[in-house]
Coordinates of C-alpha atoms in Angstrom, one line a residue:
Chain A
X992 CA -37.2 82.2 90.5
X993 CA -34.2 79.8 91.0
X994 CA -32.9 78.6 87.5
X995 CA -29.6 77.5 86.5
X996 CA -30.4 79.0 82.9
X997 CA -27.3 78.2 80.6
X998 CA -28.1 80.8 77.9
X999 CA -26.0 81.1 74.9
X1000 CA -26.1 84.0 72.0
X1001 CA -27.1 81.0 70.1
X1002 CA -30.3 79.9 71.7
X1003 CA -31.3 82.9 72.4
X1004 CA -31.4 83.7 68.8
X1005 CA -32.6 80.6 67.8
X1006 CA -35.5 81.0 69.9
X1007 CA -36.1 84.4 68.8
X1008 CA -36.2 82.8 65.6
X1009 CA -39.0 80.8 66.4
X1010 CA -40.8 83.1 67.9
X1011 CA -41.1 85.0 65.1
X1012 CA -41.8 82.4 62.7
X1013 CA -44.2 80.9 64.9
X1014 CA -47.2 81.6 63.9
X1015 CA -46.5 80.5 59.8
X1016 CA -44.7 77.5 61.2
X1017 CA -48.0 76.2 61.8
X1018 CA -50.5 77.5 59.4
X1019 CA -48.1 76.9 56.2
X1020 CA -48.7 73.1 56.6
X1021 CA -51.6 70.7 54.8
X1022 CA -53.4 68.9 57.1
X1023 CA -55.7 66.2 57.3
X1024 CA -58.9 66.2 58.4
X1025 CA -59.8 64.9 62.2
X1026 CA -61.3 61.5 61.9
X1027 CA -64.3 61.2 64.6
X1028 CA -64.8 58.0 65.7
X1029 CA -67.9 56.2 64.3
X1030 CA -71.5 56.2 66.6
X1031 CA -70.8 52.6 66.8
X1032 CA -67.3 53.5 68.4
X1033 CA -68.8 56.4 70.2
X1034 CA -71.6 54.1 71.3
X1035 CA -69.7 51.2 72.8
X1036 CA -67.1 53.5 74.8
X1037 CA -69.9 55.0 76.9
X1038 CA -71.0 51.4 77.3
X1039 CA -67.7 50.6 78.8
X1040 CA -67.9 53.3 81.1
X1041 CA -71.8 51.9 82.8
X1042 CA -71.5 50.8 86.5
X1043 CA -73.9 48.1 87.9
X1044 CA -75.9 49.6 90.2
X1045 CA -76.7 46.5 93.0
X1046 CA -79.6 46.4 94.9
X1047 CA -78.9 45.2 98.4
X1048 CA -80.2 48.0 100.9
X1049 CA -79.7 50.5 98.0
X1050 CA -82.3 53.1 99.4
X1051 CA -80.7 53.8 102.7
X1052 CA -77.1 53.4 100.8
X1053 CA -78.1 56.1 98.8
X1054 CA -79.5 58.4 101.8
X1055 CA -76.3 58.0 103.6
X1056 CA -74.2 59.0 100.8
X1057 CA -76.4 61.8 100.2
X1058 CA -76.4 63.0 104.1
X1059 CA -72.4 63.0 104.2
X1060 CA -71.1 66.4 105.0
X1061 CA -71.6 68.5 101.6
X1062 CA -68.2 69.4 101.1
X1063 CA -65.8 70.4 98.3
X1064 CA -64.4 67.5 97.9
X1065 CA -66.6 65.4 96.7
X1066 CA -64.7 62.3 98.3
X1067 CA -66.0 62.5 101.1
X1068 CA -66.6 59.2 103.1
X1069 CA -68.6 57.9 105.5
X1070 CA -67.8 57.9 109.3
X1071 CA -66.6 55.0 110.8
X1072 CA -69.6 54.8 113.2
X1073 CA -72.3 55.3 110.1
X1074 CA -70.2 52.3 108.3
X1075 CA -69.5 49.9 110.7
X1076 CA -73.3 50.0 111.4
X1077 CA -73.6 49.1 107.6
X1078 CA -74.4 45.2 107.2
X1079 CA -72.5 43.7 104.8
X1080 CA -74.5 43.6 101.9
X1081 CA -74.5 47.2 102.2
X1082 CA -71.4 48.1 102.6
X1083 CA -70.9 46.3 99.4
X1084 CA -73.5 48.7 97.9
X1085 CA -71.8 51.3 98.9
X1086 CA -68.4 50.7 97.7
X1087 CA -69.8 49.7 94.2
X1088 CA -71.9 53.2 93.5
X1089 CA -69.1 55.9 95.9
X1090 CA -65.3 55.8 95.8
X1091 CA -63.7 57.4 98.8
X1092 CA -60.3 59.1 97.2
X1093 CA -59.1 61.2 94.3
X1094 CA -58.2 59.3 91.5
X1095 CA -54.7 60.9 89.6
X1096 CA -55.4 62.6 86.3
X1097 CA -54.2 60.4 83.8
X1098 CA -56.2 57.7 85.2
X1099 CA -58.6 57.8 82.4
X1100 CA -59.3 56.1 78.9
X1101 CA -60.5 58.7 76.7
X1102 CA -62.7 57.8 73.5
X1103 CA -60.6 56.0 70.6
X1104 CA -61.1 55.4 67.4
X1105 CA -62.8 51.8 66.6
X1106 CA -63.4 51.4 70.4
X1107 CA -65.8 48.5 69.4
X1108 CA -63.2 46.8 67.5
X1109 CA -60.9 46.3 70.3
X1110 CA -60.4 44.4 73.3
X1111 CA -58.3 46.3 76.1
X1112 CA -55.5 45.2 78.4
X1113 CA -56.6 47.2 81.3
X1114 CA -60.7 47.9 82.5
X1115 CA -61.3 51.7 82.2
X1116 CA -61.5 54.2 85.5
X1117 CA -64.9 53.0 86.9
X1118 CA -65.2 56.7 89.2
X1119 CA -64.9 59.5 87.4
X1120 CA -62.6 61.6 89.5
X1121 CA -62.7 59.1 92.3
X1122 CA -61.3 56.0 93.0
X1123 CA -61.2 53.1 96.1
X1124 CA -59.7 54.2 99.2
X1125 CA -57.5 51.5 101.2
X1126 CA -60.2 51.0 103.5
X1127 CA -62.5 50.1 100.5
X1128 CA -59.8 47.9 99.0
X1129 CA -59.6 46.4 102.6
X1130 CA -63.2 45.4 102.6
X1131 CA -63.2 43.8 99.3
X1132 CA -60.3 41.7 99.6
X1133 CA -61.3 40.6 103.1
X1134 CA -64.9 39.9 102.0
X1135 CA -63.7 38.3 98.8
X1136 CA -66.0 35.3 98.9
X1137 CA -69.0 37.4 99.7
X1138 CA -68.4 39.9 97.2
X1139 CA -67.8 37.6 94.2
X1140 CA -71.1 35.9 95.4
X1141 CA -72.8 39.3 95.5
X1142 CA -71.7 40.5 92.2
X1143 CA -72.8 36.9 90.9
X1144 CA -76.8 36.8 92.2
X1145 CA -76.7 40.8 90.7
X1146 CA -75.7 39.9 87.1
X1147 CA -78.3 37.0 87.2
X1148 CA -80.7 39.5 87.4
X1149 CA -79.7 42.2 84.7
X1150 CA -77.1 39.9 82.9
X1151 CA -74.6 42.6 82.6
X1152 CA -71.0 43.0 84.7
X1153 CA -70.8 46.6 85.5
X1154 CA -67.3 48.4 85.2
X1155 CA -67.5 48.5 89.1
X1156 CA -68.2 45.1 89.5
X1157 CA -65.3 43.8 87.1
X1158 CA -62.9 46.3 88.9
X1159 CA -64.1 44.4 91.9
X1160 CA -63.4 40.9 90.2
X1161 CA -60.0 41.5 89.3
X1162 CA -59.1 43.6 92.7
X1163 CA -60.0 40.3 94.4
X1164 CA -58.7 38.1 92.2
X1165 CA -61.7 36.1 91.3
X1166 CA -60.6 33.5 89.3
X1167 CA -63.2 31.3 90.7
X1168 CA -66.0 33.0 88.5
X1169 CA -64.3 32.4 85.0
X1170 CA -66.9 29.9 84.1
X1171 CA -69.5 32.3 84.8
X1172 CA -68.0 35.3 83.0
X1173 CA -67.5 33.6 80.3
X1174 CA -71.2 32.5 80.1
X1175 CA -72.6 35.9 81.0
X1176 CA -70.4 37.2 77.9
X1177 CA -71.6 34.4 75.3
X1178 CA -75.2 35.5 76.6
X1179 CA -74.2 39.1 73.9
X1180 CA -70.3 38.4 73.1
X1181 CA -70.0 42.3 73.0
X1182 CA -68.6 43.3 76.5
X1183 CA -64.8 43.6 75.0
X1184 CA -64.0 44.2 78.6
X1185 CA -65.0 40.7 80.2
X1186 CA -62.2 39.5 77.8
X1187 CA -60.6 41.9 79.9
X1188 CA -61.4 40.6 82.5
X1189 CA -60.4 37.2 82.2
X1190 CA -57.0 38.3 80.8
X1191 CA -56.3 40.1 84.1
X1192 CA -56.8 37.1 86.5
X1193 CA -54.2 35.3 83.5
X1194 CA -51.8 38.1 84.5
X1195 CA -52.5 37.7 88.0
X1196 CA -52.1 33.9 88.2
X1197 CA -49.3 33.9 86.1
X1198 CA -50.4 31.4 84.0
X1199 CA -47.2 30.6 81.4
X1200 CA -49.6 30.0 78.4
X1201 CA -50.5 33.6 78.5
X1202 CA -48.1 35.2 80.1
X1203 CA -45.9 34.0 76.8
X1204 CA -48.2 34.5 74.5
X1205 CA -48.3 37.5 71.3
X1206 CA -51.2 39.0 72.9
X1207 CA -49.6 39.5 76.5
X1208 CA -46.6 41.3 74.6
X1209 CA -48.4 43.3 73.0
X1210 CA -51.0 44.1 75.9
X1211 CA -48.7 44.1 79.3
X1212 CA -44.7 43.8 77.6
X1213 CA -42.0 46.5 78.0
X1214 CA -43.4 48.4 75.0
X1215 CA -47.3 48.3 76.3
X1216 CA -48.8 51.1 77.3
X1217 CA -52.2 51.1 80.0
X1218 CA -54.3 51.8 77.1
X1219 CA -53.1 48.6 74.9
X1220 CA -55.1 46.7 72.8
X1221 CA -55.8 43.8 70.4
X1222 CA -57.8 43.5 67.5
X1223 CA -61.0 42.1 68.3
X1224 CA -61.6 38.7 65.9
X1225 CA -63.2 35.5 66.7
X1226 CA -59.6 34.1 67.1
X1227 CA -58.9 36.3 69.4
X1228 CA -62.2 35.5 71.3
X1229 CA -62.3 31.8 71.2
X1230 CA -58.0 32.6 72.6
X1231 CA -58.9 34.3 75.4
X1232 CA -61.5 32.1 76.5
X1233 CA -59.9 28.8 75.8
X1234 CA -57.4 29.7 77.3
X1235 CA -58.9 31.4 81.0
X1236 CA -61.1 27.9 80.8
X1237 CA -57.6 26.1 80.6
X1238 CA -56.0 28.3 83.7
X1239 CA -59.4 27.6 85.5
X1240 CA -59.5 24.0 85.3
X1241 CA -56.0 24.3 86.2
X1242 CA -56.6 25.7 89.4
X1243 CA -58.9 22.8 90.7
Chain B
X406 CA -25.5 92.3 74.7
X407 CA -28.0 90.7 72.8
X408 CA -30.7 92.4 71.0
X409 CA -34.0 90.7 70.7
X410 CA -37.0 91.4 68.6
X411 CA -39.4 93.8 69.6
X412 CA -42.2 91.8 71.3
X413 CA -40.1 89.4 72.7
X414 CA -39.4 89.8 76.5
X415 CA -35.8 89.0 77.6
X416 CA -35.2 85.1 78.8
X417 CA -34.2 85.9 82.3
X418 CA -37.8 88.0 83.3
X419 CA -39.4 84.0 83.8
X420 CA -42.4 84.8 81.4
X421 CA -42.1 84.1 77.2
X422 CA -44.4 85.8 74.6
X423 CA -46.3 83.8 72.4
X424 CA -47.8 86.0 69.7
X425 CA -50.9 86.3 68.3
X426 CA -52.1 84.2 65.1
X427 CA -53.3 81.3 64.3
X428 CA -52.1 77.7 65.4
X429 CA -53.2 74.3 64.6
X430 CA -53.3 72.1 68.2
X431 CA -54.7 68.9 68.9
X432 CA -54.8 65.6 66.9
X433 CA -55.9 64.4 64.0
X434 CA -57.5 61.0 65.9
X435 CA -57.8 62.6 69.2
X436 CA -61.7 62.3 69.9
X437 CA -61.5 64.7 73.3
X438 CA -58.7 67.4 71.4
X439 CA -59.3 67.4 67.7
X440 CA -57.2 68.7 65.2
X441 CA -58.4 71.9 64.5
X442 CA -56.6 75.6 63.5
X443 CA -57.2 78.4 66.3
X444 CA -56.7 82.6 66.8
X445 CA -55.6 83.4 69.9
X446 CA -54.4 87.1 71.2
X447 CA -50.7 87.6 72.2
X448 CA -50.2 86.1 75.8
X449 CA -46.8 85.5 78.0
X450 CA -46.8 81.9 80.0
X451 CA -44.1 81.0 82.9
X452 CA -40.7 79.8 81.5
X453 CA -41.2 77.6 84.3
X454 CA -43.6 75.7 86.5
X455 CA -45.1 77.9 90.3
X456 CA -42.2 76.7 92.9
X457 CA -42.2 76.4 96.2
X458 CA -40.6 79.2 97.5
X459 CA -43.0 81.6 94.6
X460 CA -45.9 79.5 96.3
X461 CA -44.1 80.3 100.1
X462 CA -44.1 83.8 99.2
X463 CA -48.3 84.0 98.7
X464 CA -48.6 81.7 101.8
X465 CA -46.6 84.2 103.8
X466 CA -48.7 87.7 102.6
X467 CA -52.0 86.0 102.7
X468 CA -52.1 83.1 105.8
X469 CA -53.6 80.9 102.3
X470 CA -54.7 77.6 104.1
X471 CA -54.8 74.9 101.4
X472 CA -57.8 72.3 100.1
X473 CA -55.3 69.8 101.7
X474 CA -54.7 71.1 105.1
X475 CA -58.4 71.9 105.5
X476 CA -59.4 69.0 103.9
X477 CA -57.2 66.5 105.2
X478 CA -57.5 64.6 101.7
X479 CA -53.7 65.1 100.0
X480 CA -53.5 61.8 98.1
X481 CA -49.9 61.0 98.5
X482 CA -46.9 58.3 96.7
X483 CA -44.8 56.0 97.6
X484 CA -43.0 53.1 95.6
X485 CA -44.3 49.7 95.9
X486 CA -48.4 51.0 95.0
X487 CA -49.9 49.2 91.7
X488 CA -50.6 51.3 88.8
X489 CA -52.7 54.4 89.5
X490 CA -52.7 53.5 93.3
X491 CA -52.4 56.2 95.5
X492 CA -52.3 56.6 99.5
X493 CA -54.4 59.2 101.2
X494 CA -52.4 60.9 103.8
X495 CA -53.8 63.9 106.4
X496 CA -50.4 64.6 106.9
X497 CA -49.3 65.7 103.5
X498 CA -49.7 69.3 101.9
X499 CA -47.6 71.2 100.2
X500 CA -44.4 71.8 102.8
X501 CA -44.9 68.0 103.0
X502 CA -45.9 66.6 99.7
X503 CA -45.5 63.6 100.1
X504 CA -46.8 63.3 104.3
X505 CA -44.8 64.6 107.0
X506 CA -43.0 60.9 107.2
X507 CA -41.5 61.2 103.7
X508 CA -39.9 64.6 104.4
X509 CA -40.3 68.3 103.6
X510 CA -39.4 70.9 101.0
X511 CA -36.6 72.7 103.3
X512 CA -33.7 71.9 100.3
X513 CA -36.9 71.9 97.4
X514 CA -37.5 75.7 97.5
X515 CA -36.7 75.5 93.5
X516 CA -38.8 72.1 92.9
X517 CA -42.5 73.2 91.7
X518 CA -45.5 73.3 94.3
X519 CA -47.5 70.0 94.6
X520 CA -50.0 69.0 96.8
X521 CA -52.3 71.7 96.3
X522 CA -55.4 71.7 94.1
X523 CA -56.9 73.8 91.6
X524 CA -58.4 75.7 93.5
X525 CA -55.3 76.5 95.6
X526 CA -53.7 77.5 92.3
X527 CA -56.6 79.8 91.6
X528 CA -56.1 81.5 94.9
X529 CA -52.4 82.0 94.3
X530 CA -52.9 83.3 90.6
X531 CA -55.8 86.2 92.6
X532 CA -53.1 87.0 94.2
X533 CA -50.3 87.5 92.0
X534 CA -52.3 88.6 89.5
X535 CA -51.8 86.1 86.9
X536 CA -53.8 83.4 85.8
X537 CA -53.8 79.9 84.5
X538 CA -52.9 78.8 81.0
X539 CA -56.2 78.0 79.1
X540 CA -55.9 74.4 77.8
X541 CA -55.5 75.7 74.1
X542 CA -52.5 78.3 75.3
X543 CA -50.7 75.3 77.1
X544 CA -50.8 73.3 74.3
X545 CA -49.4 76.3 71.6
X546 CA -47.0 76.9 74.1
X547 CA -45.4 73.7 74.9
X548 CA -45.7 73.0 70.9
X549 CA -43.5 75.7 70.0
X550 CA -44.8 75.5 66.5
X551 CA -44.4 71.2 66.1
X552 CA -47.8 69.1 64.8
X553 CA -46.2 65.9 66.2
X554 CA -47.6 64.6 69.2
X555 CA -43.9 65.6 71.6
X556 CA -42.6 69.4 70.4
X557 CA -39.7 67.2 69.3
X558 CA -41.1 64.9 67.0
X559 CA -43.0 61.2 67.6
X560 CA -39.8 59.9 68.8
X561 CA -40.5 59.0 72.7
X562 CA -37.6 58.0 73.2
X563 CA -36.4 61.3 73.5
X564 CA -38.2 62.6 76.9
X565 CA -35.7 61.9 79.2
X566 CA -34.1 65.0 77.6
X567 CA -36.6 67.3 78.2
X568 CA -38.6 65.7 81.2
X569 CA -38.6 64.2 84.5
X570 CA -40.6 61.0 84.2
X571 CA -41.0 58.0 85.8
X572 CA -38.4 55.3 83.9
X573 CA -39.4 51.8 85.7
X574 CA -41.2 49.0 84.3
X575 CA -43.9 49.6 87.0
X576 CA -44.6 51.6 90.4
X577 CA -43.8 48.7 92.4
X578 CA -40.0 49.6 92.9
X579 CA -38.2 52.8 93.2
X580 CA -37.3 55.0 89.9
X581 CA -33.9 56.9 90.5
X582 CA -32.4 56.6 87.2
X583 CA -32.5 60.3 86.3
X584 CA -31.5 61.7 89.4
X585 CA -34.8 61.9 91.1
X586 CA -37.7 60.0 92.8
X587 CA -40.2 62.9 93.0
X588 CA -39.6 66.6 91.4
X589 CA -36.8 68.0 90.5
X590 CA -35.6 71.7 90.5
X591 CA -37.5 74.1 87.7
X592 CA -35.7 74.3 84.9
X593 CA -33.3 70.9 85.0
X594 CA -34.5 69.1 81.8
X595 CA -33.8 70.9 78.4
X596 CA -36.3 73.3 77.7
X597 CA -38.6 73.3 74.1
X598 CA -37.2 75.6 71.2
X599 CA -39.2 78.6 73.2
X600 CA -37.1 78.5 76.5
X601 CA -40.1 76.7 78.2
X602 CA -39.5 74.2 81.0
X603 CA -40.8 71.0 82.4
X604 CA -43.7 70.9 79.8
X605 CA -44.1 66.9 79.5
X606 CA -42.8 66.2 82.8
X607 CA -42.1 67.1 86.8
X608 CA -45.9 67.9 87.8
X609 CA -49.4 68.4 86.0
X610 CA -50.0 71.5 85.3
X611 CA -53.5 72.9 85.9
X612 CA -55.1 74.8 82.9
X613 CA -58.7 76.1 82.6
X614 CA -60.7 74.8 80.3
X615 CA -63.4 72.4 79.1
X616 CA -64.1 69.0 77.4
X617 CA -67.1 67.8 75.5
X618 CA -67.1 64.7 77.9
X619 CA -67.2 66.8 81.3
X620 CA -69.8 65.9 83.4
X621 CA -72.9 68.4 83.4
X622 CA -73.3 68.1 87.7
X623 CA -70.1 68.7 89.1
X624 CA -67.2 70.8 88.4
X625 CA -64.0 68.7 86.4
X626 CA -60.6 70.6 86.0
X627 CA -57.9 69.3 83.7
X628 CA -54.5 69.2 83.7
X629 CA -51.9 68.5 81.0
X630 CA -48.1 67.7 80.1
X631 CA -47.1 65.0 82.7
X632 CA -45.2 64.3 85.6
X633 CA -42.3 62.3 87.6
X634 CA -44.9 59.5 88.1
X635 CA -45.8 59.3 84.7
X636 CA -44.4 56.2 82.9
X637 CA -44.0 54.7 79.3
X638 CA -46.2 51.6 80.5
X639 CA -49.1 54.1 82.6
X640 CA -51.1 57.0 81.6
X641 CA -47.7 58.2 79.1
X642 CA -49.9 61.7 79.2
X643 CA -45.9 63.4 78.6
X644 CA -47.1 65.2 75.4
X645 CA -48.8 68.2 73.6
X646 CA -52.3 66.2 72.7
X647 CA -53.9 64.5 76.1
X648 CA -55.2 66.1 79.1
X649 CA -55.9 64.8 82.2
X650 CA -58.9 65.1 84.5
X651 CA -59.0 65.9 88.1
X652 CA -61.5 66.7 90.8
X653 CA -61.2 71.0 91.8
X654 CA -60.3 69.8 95.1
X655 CA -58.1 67.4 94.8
X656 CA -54.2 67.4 96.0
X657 CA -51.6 65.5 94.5
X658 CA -48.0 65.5 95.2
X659 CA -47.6 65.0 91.5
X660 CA -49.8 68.3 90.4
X661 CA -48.8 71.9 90.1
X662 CA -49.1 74.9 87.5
X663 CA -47.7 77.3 85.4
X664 CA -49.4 80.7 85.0
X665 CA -49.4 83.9 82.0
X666 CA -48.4 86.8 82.7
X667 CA -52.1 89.6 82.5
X668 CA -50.5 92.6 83.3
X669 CA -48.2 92.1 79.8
X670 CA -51.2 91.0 77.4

């Protein structure tokens, strides 16, 4: 072992010290009880976590995934040939229900406390242990149009925007279907993360009204961390969505 | 000459003992580590994180071929990726962490081992007989008797002491402001009041271990502390309470381990 250890008599004993106290350091002290989050709270994070599962050639989607080389890694991807011979409707499928890559280890929102009473400045990790590989990036941003039509017929039909599918939204930007988030979300007004959502196309467009506003301070300033949040309130609401109507109309 | 209590190995022989008895961990809002008061029996955990020259050593008696070089699925870094972004790179394993095009480990022999997985870890720990902290051990350990959330207190602002992190506002440019872009040497930051090294920063360290949320088909391993990508304005996963999840298989240049000692227990 190579260490450039710059022991004293001091910390040596010091250490000692707490070694041997320890153990009564730790015990010696009142506590409070853990607070579990409420089934509400409990409830509403594993609904943030649901994918959309699209239906465009899903069947032989599904059989090619499950054909790929069992492996160890379960990142495995589909060969070029297999893919290119994909249309494009399912190559979309694809990319919506298997992610090609690892995904880091602290890429993940674990379960908080009053989950359902908050709306987030970032969209959880929509794989797992996976995550979009560049060629999967690639095919989104290069199919932008055709995914953001995609992903709009598929909600019409179930009414709900996956995690995948708003992961897809704000990795191609689509500003475009503001209107239409915003109505999907009035359809329930309890899919925190739509608010998300539209927040992250703010960001991305750099639109001044938000980007020097309270909420963008506390959500994406200097002192923000990923897992930032608001207090969900109708202000809040009727804020977000005022304003992501404003930077739409903007756009035209 | 110093003279140390009986039970407590001497600072130089790279492992520290951490008694048995009772310890709270976790936190009291934490809904994956709750606060609650455990026993555990006497173990002795690595001053300091596996390096590359202890992980050269196996590699050399053993002909080890890692997940990464068989798999060809090392996910690598480099600055100017978005949060969380990462590049998959064939080249890369753990002589070049970071692919063959961002250099090797030839001056790094005292950084800590990265792009190697779990499972690579486990095959080194066979081998040397050791083992892997279990997620309750790490945590006692790099507490060193604290409650707060950092072994020093709640103050953040205080990591740069004791780990190398990731300072920038973002990913997007490169971080050199405390000396180094990716690991740094074992044993550079200031060590917790138990002589233990890089807890909350330089690489992940893999534990064993479960969480309630694991997923019942496939294997998930976790990993704790932090690393020299983590930032303030990312995951922030520096401290004693979170833990990370990983795929077994997996190999990142910003993931390595520690290991306790069996032989002493």
């Amino acid at each position: 072992m190579i260490l450039n250890f710059k022991k004293t008599r001091y910390s040596i004993l010091l250490t000692s010290l707490v070694v041997l106290l320890f153990p009564f350091m730790t015990s010696a002290q009142e506590e409070l009880p853990w607070k579990e989050a409420s089934p509400s709270s409990q409830a509403y994070h594993k609904y943030r976590q649901k994918n959309t599962v699209p239906p465009y050639g899903l069947a032989r989607v599904k059989t090619l995934i499950a054909a790929i080389k069992p492996a160890e890694d379960e990142t495995w991807k589909l060969s070029n040939k297999t893919y290119m011979a994909l249309s494009l409707r399912e190559k979309f499928t694809y990319h919506m229900i298997h992610a090609e890559v690892s995904s880091q280890n602290c890429d993940v929102s674990p379960p908080i406390l009053d989950e359902d009473k908050k709306i987030f400045g970032n969209l959880p990790d929509a794989f797992d242990e996976a995550a979009w590989s560049e060629r999967q990036d690639n095919f989104l941003l290069s199919h932008r149009d055709s995914v953001m039509a995609l992903i709009s017929a598929s909600v019409k039909r179930t009414n709900r925007v996956g995690l995948n599918y708003k992961a897809a939204i704000v990795a191609v930007n689509g500003k475009e279907m503001i209107p239409f988030l915003i109505e999907t979300y009035k359809l329930e007004r309890k899919d925190y993360d739509l608010l998300t959502v539209l927040m992250l196309l703010m960001k991305k467009g750099e639109y001044k009204p938000f980007m020097t506003s309270a909420s963008f301070v506390k959500l994406y300033g200097s002192k923000s961390t990923y897992l930032s949040f608001i207090d969900f309130n109708k202000a809040n609401e009727e804020l977000i969505i005022n304003r992501a109507m404003a930077f739409y109309n903007g756009l035209r | 000459m110093f003279f140390l209590p009986a039970g407590l190995k001497a600072q130089n022989s790279g492992f520290v003992k951490i008694p048995a008895g009772e310890y709270w961990i976790g936190g009291r809002t934490h809904q994956l580590n709750p606060l609650r008061k455990i026993r555990v029996a006497a173990f002795y955990i690595g001053q300091t994180e596996i390096t590359n020259l202890d992980f050269e050593a196996f590699v050399k008696a053993t002909s080890y071929q890692t997940d990464a070089e068989r798999l060809g699925n090392a996910m690598v870094f480099e600055p100017g990726l978005e949060e969380f972004k990462w590049l998959r790179d064939s080249t890369a394993f753990w002589r070049f962490p970071n692919g063959i095009s961002r250099g090797g480990i030839e001056d790094k022999m005292d950084h800590p081992v990265t792009s190697i997985s779990y499972a690579d870890a486990e095959a080194y720990c066979k081998w040397a007989k050791v083992r892997l902290p279990t997620l309750d051990e790490w945590e006692i350990a790099s507490r060193a008797g604290a409650k707060s959330t950092y072994f020093w207190g709640e103050d953040q602002d205080k990591i740069n002491i004791y780990a190398n992190i990731w300072n920038g506002r973002d990913h997007l440019s490169a971080d050199t402001s405390d000396g180094y872009l990716y690991t740094s040497p074992v044993g550079s930051f200031k060590p917790n009041a138990l002589g233990l090294y890089d807890l909350y920063g330089n690489v992940f360290e893999f534990c064993e271990g479960s969480l309630k949320n694991d997923s019942k088909t496939r294997k998930v391993v976790h990993a704790r502390g932090g690393s020299w990508w983590c930032s303030r304005n990312s995951c922030s996963f520096f401290n004693s309470v979170d833990i990370g999840r990983v795929s077994p298989h997996a190999s990142f240049s910003n993931q390595g381990f520690r290991t306790v000692e069996m032989t002493l227990e």
